[in-house]
Tab-separated table of C-alpha atoms in Angstrom:
chain	number	residue	atom	x	y	z
Z	162	UNK	CA	-215.922	-24.462	-69.730
Z	163	UNK	CA	-217.303	-20.986	-68.615
Z	164	UNK	CA	-216.385	-18.580	-65.841
Z	165	UNK	CA	-218.762	-16.128	-64.177
Z	166	UNK	CA	-218.108	-13.793	-61.337
Z	167	UNK	CA	-220.328	-13.680	-58.469
Z	168	UNK	CA	-220.571	-9.991	-56.988
Z	169	UNK	CA	-223.597	-9.993	-54.844
Z	170	UNK	CA	-224.858	-11.959	-51.911
Z	171	UNK	CA	-227.693	-13.539	-53.343
Z	172	UNK	CA	-225.865	-15.412	-55.895
Z	173	UNK	CA	-223.207	-16.189	-53.156
Z	174	UNK	CA	-226.087	-17.909	-51.016
Z	175	UNK	CA	-227.170	-19.802	-54.170
Z	176	UNK	CA	-224.016	-21.872	-54.568
Z	177	UNK	CA	-223.733	-23.011	-50.926
Z	178	UNK	CA	-224.497	-26.625	-51.806
Z	179	UNK	CA	-221.930	-26.636	-54.626
Z	180	UNK	CA	-219.505	-24.996	-52.508
Z	181	UNK	CA	-219.579	-27.362	-49.638
Z	182	UNK	CA	-219.414	-30.460	-52.069
Z	183	UNK	CA	-216.158	-28.934	-53.406
Z	184	UNK	CA	-214.730	-27.994	-50.009
Z	185	UNK	CA	-214.846	-31.656	-48.669
Z	186	UNK	CA	-211.501	-32.683	-47.473
Z	187	UNK	CA	-210.218	-29.122	-46.728
Z	188	UNK	CA	-210.038	-27.222	-43.480
Z	189	UNK	CA	-213.383	-25.675	-41.962
Z	190	UNK	CA	-212.225	-22.499	-42.949
Z	191	UNK	CA	-212.921	-23.122	-46.734
Z	192	UNK	CA	-216.617	-24.281	-45.759
Z	193	UNK	CA	-219.551	-22.061	-46.821
Z	194	UNK	CA	-220.643	-21.074	-43.352
Z	195	UNK	CA	-217.328	-19.759	-42.135
Z	196	UNK	CA	-216.773	-17.749	-45.531
Z	197	UNK	CA	-220.216	-16.401	-45.810
Z	198	UNK	CA	-220.357	-15.339	-42.095
Z	199	UNK	CA	-216.770	-13.932	-42.562
Z	200	UNK	CA	-218.188	-11.628	-45.430
Z	201	UNK	CA	-221.155	-10.527	-43.495
Z	202	UNK	CA	-218.587	-9.008	-40.820
Z	203	UNK	CA	-216.046	-7.735	-43.021
Z	204	UNK	CA	-217.148	-6.766	-46.375
Z	205	UNK	CA	-217.083	-3.117	-45.466
Z	206	UNK	CA	-216.723	-1.079	-48.685
Z	207	UNK	CA	-215.076	-4.148	-50.447
Z	208	UNK	CA	-216.519	-6.068	-53.421
Z	209	UNK	CA	-217.101	-9.606	-53.916
Z	210	UNK	CA	-215.441	-11.419	-56.789
Z	211	UNK	CA	-216.268	-14.953	-56.487
Z	212	UNK	CA	-215.120	-16.943	-59.606
Z	213	UNK	CA	-217.171	-19.855	-60.497
Z	214	UNK	CA	-216.416	-22.398	-63.269
Z	215	UNK	CA	-219.034	-24.643	-65.036
Z	216	UNK	CA	-218.916	-27.442	-67.418
Z	217	UNK	CA	-222.153	-28.823	-68.641
Z	218	UNK	CA	-224.026	-26.826	-66.348
Z	219	UNK	CA	-222.285	-28.255	-63.264
Z	220	UNK	CA	-219.866	-26.218	-61.187
Z	221	UNK	CA	-216.331	-27.541	-61.296
Z	222	UNK	CA	-214.508	-24.937	-59.414
Z	223	UNK	CA	-214.774	-22.004	-57.113
Z	224	UNK	CA	-212.184	-19.125	-56.388
Z	225	UNK	CA	-213.379	-17.462	-53.072
Z	226	UNK	CA	-212.142	-13.930	-53.818
Z	227	UNK	CA	-212.928	-10.478	-53.023
Z	228	UNK	CA	-211.557	-6.956	-53.833
Z	229	UNK	CA	-210.393	-5.100	-50.891
Z	230	UNK	CA	-210.649	-1.578	-51.356
Z	231	UNK	CA	-207.992	0.358	-49.400
Z	232	UNK	CA	-205.816	3.605	-49.670
Z	233	UNK	CA	-201.981	3.662	-50.025
Z	234	UNK	CA	-200.455	6.408	-47.551
Z	235	UNK	CA	-204.227	7.152	-46.780
Z	236	UNK	CA	-204.440	9.085	-50.192
Z	237	UNK	CA	-204.173	6.801	-53.248
Z	238	UNK	CA	-207.215	4.214	-54.031
Z	239	UNK	CA	-205.835	0.658	-54.132
Z	240	UNK	CA	-207.606	-2.672	-55.032
Z	241	UNK	CA	-206.312	-5.715	-53.851
Z	242	UNK	CA	-207.375	-9.030	-54.875
Z	243	UNK	CA	-207.538	-11.627	-51.996
Z	244	UNK	CA	-208.997	-14.770	-50.589
Z	245	UNK	CA	-212.182	-14.355	-48.647
Z	246	UNK	CA	-211.509	-15.093	-45.120
Z	247	UNK	CA	-207.797	-13.538	-45.295
Z	248	UNK	CA	-206.305	-13.233	-41.853
Z	249	UNK	CA	-208.683	-15.053	-39.711
Z	250	UNK	CA	-208.309	-18.213	-41.781
Z	251	UNK	CA	-205.771	-20.947	-42.427
Z	252	UNK	CA	-205.101	-23.081	-45.447
Z	253	UNK	CA	-207.151	-21.307	-48.053
Z	254	UNK	CA	-207.465	-22.619	-51.704
Z	255	UNK	CA	-209.510	-22.906	-54.923
Z	256	UNK	CA	-212.252	-25.407	-54.329
Z	257	UNK	CA	-211.995	-27.937	-57.083
Z	258	UNK	CA	-213.914	-30.889	-58.623
Z	259	UNK	CA	-211.408	-33.849	-58.618
Z	260	UNK	CA	-212.543	-34.887	-62.118
Z	261	UNK	CA	-211.673	-31.714	-63.775
Z	262	UNK	CA	-209.001	-30.449	-61.401
Z	263	UNK	CA	-206.210	-29.161	-63.530
Z	264	UNK	CA	-208.507	-28.130	-66.215
Z	265	UNK	CA	-210.468	-25.903	-63.701
Z	266	UNK	CA	-207.447	-24.717	-62.014
Z	267	UNK	CA	-205.816	-23.471	-65.312
Z	268	UNK	CA	-209.039	-21.723	-66.104
Z	269	UNK	CA	-209.163	-19.814	-62.748
Z	270	UNK	CA	-205.689	-18.653	-62.616
Z	271	UNK	CA	-205.515	-17.603	-66.356
Z	272	UNK	CA	-208.824	-15.659	-65.758
Z	273	UNK	CA	-207.276	-13.824	-62.627
Z	274	UNK	CA	-204.109	-12.921	-64.350
Z	275	UNK	CA	-205.674	-11.797	-67.535
Z	276	UNK	CA	-209.376	-10.587	-66.899
Z	277	UNK	CA	-209.900	-9.122	-63.648
Z	278	UNK	CA	-208.969	-5.428	-62.691
Z	279	UNK	CA	-206.982	-5.065	-59.730
Z	280	UNK	CA	-203.754	-3.275	-58.349
Z	281	UNK	CA	-202.273	-5.995	-56.391
Z	282	UNK	CA	-202.817	-9.849	-56.228
Z	283	UNK	CA	-202.155	-11.444	-52.895
Z	284	UNK	CA	-203.415	-15.003	-52.221
Z	285	UNK	CA	-202.089	-16.416	-48.777
Z	286	UNK	CA	-202.228	-19.307	-46.759
Z	287	UNK	CA	-201.719	-21.839	-49.497
Z	288	UNK	CA	-200.590	-24.804	-47.824
Z	289	UNK	CA	-197.908	-27.257	-49.044
Z	290	UNK	CA	-199.886	-30.387	-47.684
Z	291	UNK	CA	-202.947	-29.347	-49.559
Z	292	UNK	CA	-204.239	-31.364	-52.745
Z	293	UNK	CA	-203.630	-28.334	-55.190
Z	294	UNK	CA	-200.395	-27.504	-54.001
Z	295	UNK	CA	-198.651	-29.119	-57.219
Z	296	UNK	CA	-200.806	-27.058	-59.326
Z	297	UNK	CA	-199.835	-23.536	-57.666
Z	298	UNK	CA	-196.252	-24.685	-57.999
Z	299	UNK	CA	-196.481	-25.533	-61.747
Z	300	UNK	CA	-198.655	-22.478	-62.887
Z	301	UNK	CA	-197.110	-19.776	-60.620
Z	302	UNK	CA	-193.785	-20.989	-62.470
Z	303	UNK	CA	-195.298	-20.699	-65.819
Z	304	UNK	CA	-196.984	-17.414	-65.352
Z	305	UNK	CA	-193.762	-15.959	-63.434
Z	306	UNK	CA	-195.732	-15.150	-60.453
Z	307	UNK	CA	-193.842	-14.549	-57.025
Z	308	UNK	CA	-194.705	-17.759	-54.945
Z	309	UNK	CA	-192.798	-17.929	-51.607
Z	310	UNK	CA	-193.280	-19.712	-48.105
Z	311	UNK	CA	-193.876	-16.987	-45.434
Z	312	UNK	CA	-195.175	-19.398	-42.594
Z	313	UNK	CA	-194.560	-22.387	-40.971
Z	314	UNK	CA	-197.315	-24.768	-39.588
Z	315	UNK	CA	-196.499	-27.200	-36.873
Z	316	UNK	CA	-198.625	-30.321	-36.778
Z	317	UNK	CA	-198.633	-33.776	-35.178
Z	318	UNK	CA	-199.384	-36.870	-37.358
Z	319	UNK	CA	-201.251	-38.806	-34.531
Z	320	UNK	CA	-201.273	-42.104	-36.574
Z	321	UNK	CA	-197.533	-42.270	-36.025
Z	322	UNK	CA	-198.495	-43.611	-32.452
Z	323	UNK	CA	-200.325	-46.341	-31.307
Z	324	UNK	CA	-202.091	-44.262	-28.638
Z	325	UNK	CA	-201.643	-41.344	-26.348
Z	326	UNK	CA	-199.764	-43.488	-24.133
Z	327	UNK	CA	-197.310	-44.231	-26.730
Z	328	UNK	CA	-197.028	-40.619	-28.000
Z	329	UNK	CA	-196.514	-39.592	-24.200
Z	330	UNK	CA	-193.827	-42.344	-23.981
Z	331	UNK	CA	-191.822	-40.889	-27.207
Z	332	UNK	CA	-192.449	-37.323	-26.175
Z	333	UNK	CA	-189.458	-34.736	-25.960
Z	334	UNK	CA	-187.826	-35.365	-22.633
Z	335	UNK	CA	-187.698	-31.754	-21.605
Z	336	UNK	CA	-191.352	-31.422	-22.334
Z	337	UNK	CA	-192.295	-34.592	-20.511
Z	338	UNK	CA	-190.226	-33.172	-17.457
Z	339	UNK	CA	-191.997	-29.901	-17.571
Z	340	UNK	CA	-195.422	-31.345	-17.675
Z	341	UNK	CA	-194.505	-33.466	-14.544
Z	342	UNK	CA	-193.188	-30.582	-12.836
Z	343	UNK	CA	-196.343	-28.412	-13.347
Z	344	UNK	CA	-198.422	-31.373	-12.366
Z	345	UNK	CA	-196.441	-31.743	-9.105
Z	346	UNK	CA	-196.716	-28.065	-8.418
Z	347	UNK	CA	-200.314	-28.085	-8.861
Z	348	UNK	CA	-200.810	-30.899	-6.536
Z	349	UNK	CA	-198.178	-29.437	-3.960
Z	350	UNK	CA	-200.228	-26.295	-3.930
Z	351	UNK	CA	-203.533	-28.087	-3.196
Z	352	UNK	CA	-205.148	-26.747	-6.260
Z	353	UNK	CA	-208.087	-28.503	-7.832
Z	354	UNK	CA	-207.350	-28.420	-11.586
Z	355	UNK	CA	-209.972	-29.754	-14.062
Z	356	UNK	CA	-210.461	-30.068	-17.579
Z	357	UNK	CA	-213.669	-29.230	-19.528
Z	358	UNK	CA	-214.608	-30.052	-23.095
Z	359	UNK	CA	-217.485	-28.556	-24.712
Z	360	UNK	CA	-218.924	-28.499	-28.246
Z	361	UNK	CA	-221.967	-26.379	-27.572
Z	362	UNK	CA	-220.223	-22.977	-27.243
Z	363	UNK	CA	-222.171	-20.211	-25.655
Z	364	UNK	CA	-221.883	-16.438	-25.810
Z	365	UNK	CA	-220.869	-16.505	-22.307
Z	366	UNK	CA	-217.798	-18.752	-23.139
Z	367	UNK	CA	-216.713	-16.133	-25.627
Z	368	UNK	CA	-216.912	-13.517	-22.975
Z	369	UNK	CA	-214.596	-15.907	-20.828
Z	370	UNK	CA	-212.085	-16.461	-23.302
Z	371	UNK	CA	-212.101	-13.024	-24.570
Z	372	UNK	CA	-211.445	-11.745	-21.125
Z	373	UNK	CA	-208.385	-14.173	-20.535
Z	374	UNK	CA	-206.842	-13.252	-24.149
Z	375	UNK	CA	-207.192	-9.852	-23.557
Z	376	UNK	CA	-205.489	-10.084	-20.181
Z	377	UNK	CA	-202.655	-12.044	-21.423
Z	378	UNK	CA	-202.054	-9.262	-24.326
Z	379	UNK	CA	-201.963	-6.427	-21.624
Z	380	UNK	CA	-199.533	-8.366	-19.644
Z	381	UNK	CA	-197.362	-8.798	-22.613
Z	382	UNK	CA	-197.585	-5.051	-23.631
Z	383	UNK	CA	-196.599	-3.967	-20.276
Z	384	UNK	CA	-193.657	-6.249	-20.475
Z	385	UNK	CA	-192.741	-4.480	-23.856
Z	386	UNK	CA	-193.595	-7.556	-25.920
Z	387	UNK	CA	-195.830	-6.372	-29.135
Z	388	UNK	CA	-195.340	-9.683	-31.023
Z	389	UNK	CA	-198.637	-11.472	-29.954
Z	390	UNK	CA	-201.647	-10.945	-31.852
Z	391	UNK	CA	-205.196	-10.915	-30.197
Z	392	UNK	CA	-208.257	-11.181	-32.084
Z	393	UNK	CA	-210.555	-10.076	-29.352
Z	394	UNK	CA	-208.954	-6.481	-29.491
Z	395	UNK	CA	-210.977	-6.183	-32.632
Z	396	UNK	CA	-214.769	-5.814	-31.830
Z	397	UNK	CA	-215.566	-6.749	-35.195
Z	398	UNK	CA	-213.515	-10.049	-34.985
Z	399	UNK	CA	-214.828	-10.616	-31.371
Z	400	UNK	CA	-218.454	-10.282	-32.967
Z	401	UNK	CA	-217.693	-12.738	-35.758
Z	402	UNK	CA	-215.952	-15.307	-33.339
Z	403	UNK	CA	-219.011	-15.153	-30.947
Z	404	UNK	CA	-221.597	-15.524	-34.049
Z	405	UNK	CA	-219.668	-18.292	-35.843
Z	406	UNK	CA	-218.819	-20.499	-32.960
Z	407	UNK	CA	-222.069	-19.872	-31.025
Z	408	UNK	CA	-224.262	-20.722	-34.218
Z	409	UNK	CA	-222.389	-23.322	-36.350
Z	410	UNK	CA	-222.665	-26.920	-36.240
Z	411	UNK	CA	-221.352	-28.097	-32.891
Z	412	UNK	CA	-219.746	-31.174	-34.410
Z	413	UNK	CA	-217.363	-28.642	-36.076
Z	414	UNK	CA	-216.114	-26.734	-32.837
Z	415	UNK	CA	-214.527	-27.589	-29.440
Z	416	UNK	CA	-213.726	-25.595	-26.561
Z	417	UNK	CA	-211.439	-26.809	-24.080
Z	418	UNK	CA	-211.095	-25.288	-20.499
Z	419	UNK	CA	-208.580	-25.759	-17.672
Z	420	UNK	CA	-209.990	-24.803	-14.311
Z	421	UNK	CA	-208.148	-23.871	-11.186
Z	422	UNK	CA	-210.283	-23.971	-7.981
Z	423	UNK	CA	-213.428	-23.107	-10.135
Z	424	UNK	CA	-211.846	-20.363	-12.170
Z	425	UNK	CA	-211.216	-20.758	-15.994
Z	426	UNK	CA	-207.435	-20.183	-16.277
Z	427	UNK	CA	-206.544	-21.283	-19.956
Z	428	UNK	CA	-208.686	-22.256	-22.942
Z	429	UNK	CA	-208.162	-23.964	-26.387
Z	430	UNK	CA	-210.638	-23.069	-29.161
Z	431	UNK	CA	-210.636	-25.593	-32.021
Z	432	UNK	CA	-212.253	-26.289	-35.251
Z	433	UNK	CA	-212.874	-29.822	-36.264
Z	434	UNK	CA	-212.784	-31.779	-39.522
Z	435	UNK	CA	-213.492	-35.503	-40.063
Z	436	UNK	CA	-209.913	-36.463	-39.339
Z	437	UNK	CA	-208.161	-33.214	-38.178
Z	438	UNK	CA	-208.362	-30.994	-35.127
Z	439	UNK	CA	-207.282	-27.274	-35.701
Z	440	UNK	CA	-206.089	-25.452	-32.620
Z	441	UNK	CA	-207.316	-22.025	-33.791
Z	442	UNK	CA	-206.990	-19.799	-30.639
Z	443	UNK	CA	-205.684	-20.153	-27.217
Z	444	UNK	CA	-204.447	-18.362	-24.272
Z	445	UNK	CA	-203.842	-18.481	-20.344
Z	446	UNK	CA	-204.391	-16.154	-17.595
Z	447	UNK	CA	-200.756	-14.755	-16.579
Z	448	UNK	CA	-201.611	-15.004	-12.817
Z	449	UNK	CA	-201.339	-18.791	-13.200
Z	450	UNK	CA	-198.064	-18.674	-15.327
Z	451	UNK	CA	-196.310	-20.751	-12.745
Z	452	UNK	CA	-198.542	-23.812	-13.348
Z	453	UNK	CA	-198.085	-23.604	-17.321
Z	454	UNK	CA	-202.060	-24.189	-17.428
Z	455	UNK	CA	-201.958	-23.911	-21.427
Z	456	UNK	CA	-199.211	-26.531	-21.637
Z	457	UNK	CA	-201.420	-28.819	-19.280
Z	458	UNK	CA	-204.367	-28.054	-21.325
Z	459	UNK	CA	-202.910	-29.079	-24.696
Z	460	UNK	CA	-201.755	-32.336	-23.248
Z	461	UNK	CA	-205.250	-33.008	-22.310
Z	462	UNK	CA	-206.537	-31.876	-25.587
Z	463	UNK	CA	-204.173	-34.530	-27.234
Z	464	UNK	CA	-205.591	-37.325	-25.174
Z	465	UNK	CA	-208.952	-36.089	-26.357
Z	466	UNK	CA	-207.732	-36.302	-30.014
Z	467	UNK	CA	-206.570	-39.822	-29.574
Z	468	UNK	CA	-209.481	-41.135	-27.769
Z	469	UNK	CA	-211.769	-39.622	-30.520
Z	470	UNK	CA	-209.745	-41.088	-33.543
Z	471	UNK	CA	-208.380	-37.754	-35.026
Z	472	UNK	CA	-205.487	-38.425	-37.425
Z	473	UNK	CA	-203.937	-34.949	-37.206
Z	474	UNK	CA	-203.362	-32.290	-34.607
Z	475	UNK	CA	-202.696	-29.103	-36.424
Z	476	UNK	CA	-201.357	-25.919	-34.483
Z	477	UNK	CA	-202.008	-23.953	-37.881
Z	478	UNK	CA	-199.811	-20.863	-38.754
Z	479	UNK	CA	-196.923	-19.548	-36.548
Z	480	UNK	CA	-193.723	-20.985	-35.434
Z	481	UNK	CA	-194.422	-20.100	-31.838
Z	482	UNK	CA	-192.183	-21.872	-29.170
Z	483	UNK	CA	-195.284	-23.572	-27.184
Z	484	UNK	CA	-196.241	-25.110	-30.569
Z	485	UNK	CA	-192.541	-26.532	-31.223
Z	486	UNK	CA	-192.394	-28.037	-27.863
Z	487	UNK	CA	-194.773	-30.525	-29.118
Z	488	UNK	CA	-193.516	-31.571	-32.816
Z	489	UNK	CA	-191.101	-30.544	-35.322
Z	490	UNK	CA	-193.182	-31.866	-38.238
Z	491	UNK	CA	-193.920	-28.669	-40.247
Z	492	UNK	CA	-195.873	-27.844	-43.181
Z	493	UNK	CA	-195.482	-24.467	-45.230
Z	494	UNK	CA	-197.775	-21.663	-46.133
Z	495	UNK	CA	-197.070	-19.917	-49.406
Z	496	UNK	CA	-198.163	-16.491	-50.661
Z	497	UNK	CA	-198.713	-15.614	-54.301
Z	498	UNK	CA	-198.222	-11.909	-55.056
Z	499	UNK	CA	-198.312	-9.843	-58.208
Z	500	UNK	CA	-198.048	-6.010	-58.806
Z	501	UNK	CA	-200.412	-4.814	-61.426
Z	502	UNK	CA	-200.164	-0.974	-61.445
Z	503	UNK	CA	-197.983	1.773	-60.601
Z	504	UNK	CA	-199.950	2.268	-57.406
Z	505	UNK	CA	-198.976	-1.177	-56.371
Z	506	UNK	CA	-195.183	-0.529	-57.073
Z	507	UNK	CA	-195.678	2.528	-54.856
Z	508	UNK	CA	-197.035	0.748	-52.168
Z	509	UNK	CA	-194.364	-2.231	-52.543
Z	510	UNK	CA	-191.687	0.508	-52.002
Z	511	UNK	CA	-193.417	2.015	-49.095
Z	512	UNK	CA	-193.442	-1.225	-47.234
Z	513	UNK	CA	-189.796	-2.171	-47.922
Z	514	UNK	CA	-188.320	0.965	-47.084
Z	515	UNK	CA	-190.107	1.739	-43.780
Z	516	UNK	CA	-188.536	0.420	-40.724
Z	517	UNK	CA	-190.384	-2.939	-39.688
Z	518	UNK	CA	-190.627	-1.658	-36.173
Z	519	UNK	CA	-192.614	1.493	-37.333
Z	520	UNK	CA	-195.075	-0.686	-39.549
Z	521	UNK	CA	-195.637	-2.837	-36.494
Z	522	UNK	CA	-196.054	0.202	-34.307
Z	523	UNK	CA	-198.704	1.601	-36.785
Z	524	UNK	CA	-200.489	-1.749	-37.091
Z	525	UNK	CA	-200.671	-2.812	-33.333
Z	526	UNK	CA	-203.294	-1.451	-30.839
Z	527	UNK	CA	-202.228	0.629	-28.127
Z	528	UNK	CA	-202.282	-0.456	-24.461
Z	529	UNK	CA	-205.034	2.029	-23.882
Z	530	UNK	CA	-207.282	0.128	-26.330
Z	531	UNK	CA	-206.461	-3.069	-24.607
Z	532	UNK	CA	-207.067	-1.670	-21.230
Z	533	UNK	CA	-210.529	-0.103	-22.324
Z	534	UNK	CA	-211.561	-3.816	-23.753
Z	535	UNK	CA	-210.687	-5.099	-20.065
Z	536	UNK	CA	-212.254	-2.250	-18.313
Z	537	UNK	CA	-209.034	-1.655	-16.349
């Protein structure tokens, strides 16, 4: 076996076919189109460092990595080795040929530890339900790497139920009661509530969901709630979302709307694989909070998932209350970290001694930024 590092976009493009071959069975975030497009938008001054393992002229493994060039305390240059896709993506991993799985994995992890130059290693979104997880456990222990769970990921195993009706019958009593109550309120107020599902997503759709998400974010900020993140605050992220969801294979994407009297009041933006629906982004208009439109929409989305024979409905990372209403089945995301320089240790100390509320304050966008995005 031999390993080479891809450091330019031309070579990145040349491995598309092998990339997608090795990504079969993983989440859509591991597909070539998602990763390549992500790099186009977020490469900045960073450096590609994709590792490719070959045996007998055949690619048996890919580590989709890059070096993130940042500054600690805005002064000290700092190189962090990460997965491509990083915080916009879930369930990241090495892409491995099953015939040479462990041999390839060992080559990659040893190369990362012993051959690459970086200050800090951070590989996140490694999911406990993924096929390589036992290898991560084994080799991080052997190499004495820090390997800890840092996120919970709710999901529903749809095959545990004969149908949506069976799922609804066994639904948590409080959730079922809440759905019935909200549906009753909609009828009582004479609201015409419709649900729309579409695979062909347009730029107009992205504009609609962006406005709803930002409006929800401003509403929470005014209440003093800084916990929710919003992709659409960042123009680069918004442009990436528009480009990917409006240009990719429509079989892999789904947008669901809840529409009250002709106005979109909630949305679910999902990615689809052969057997799994991944709920990637969702929001609702706070003016319609009394009807819980997002809850009603997720209920309809689950009907759609059953009708279209999906095996899993995955809420992805985040133990949000609205997710846990639907399931107590959790997988775990793990993160590997390794300090590899004195600068890395300084950064570690800074992040650990600075109060969390100050770090959050530094990282969160201001109300003014949100309001400017909404033009209010």
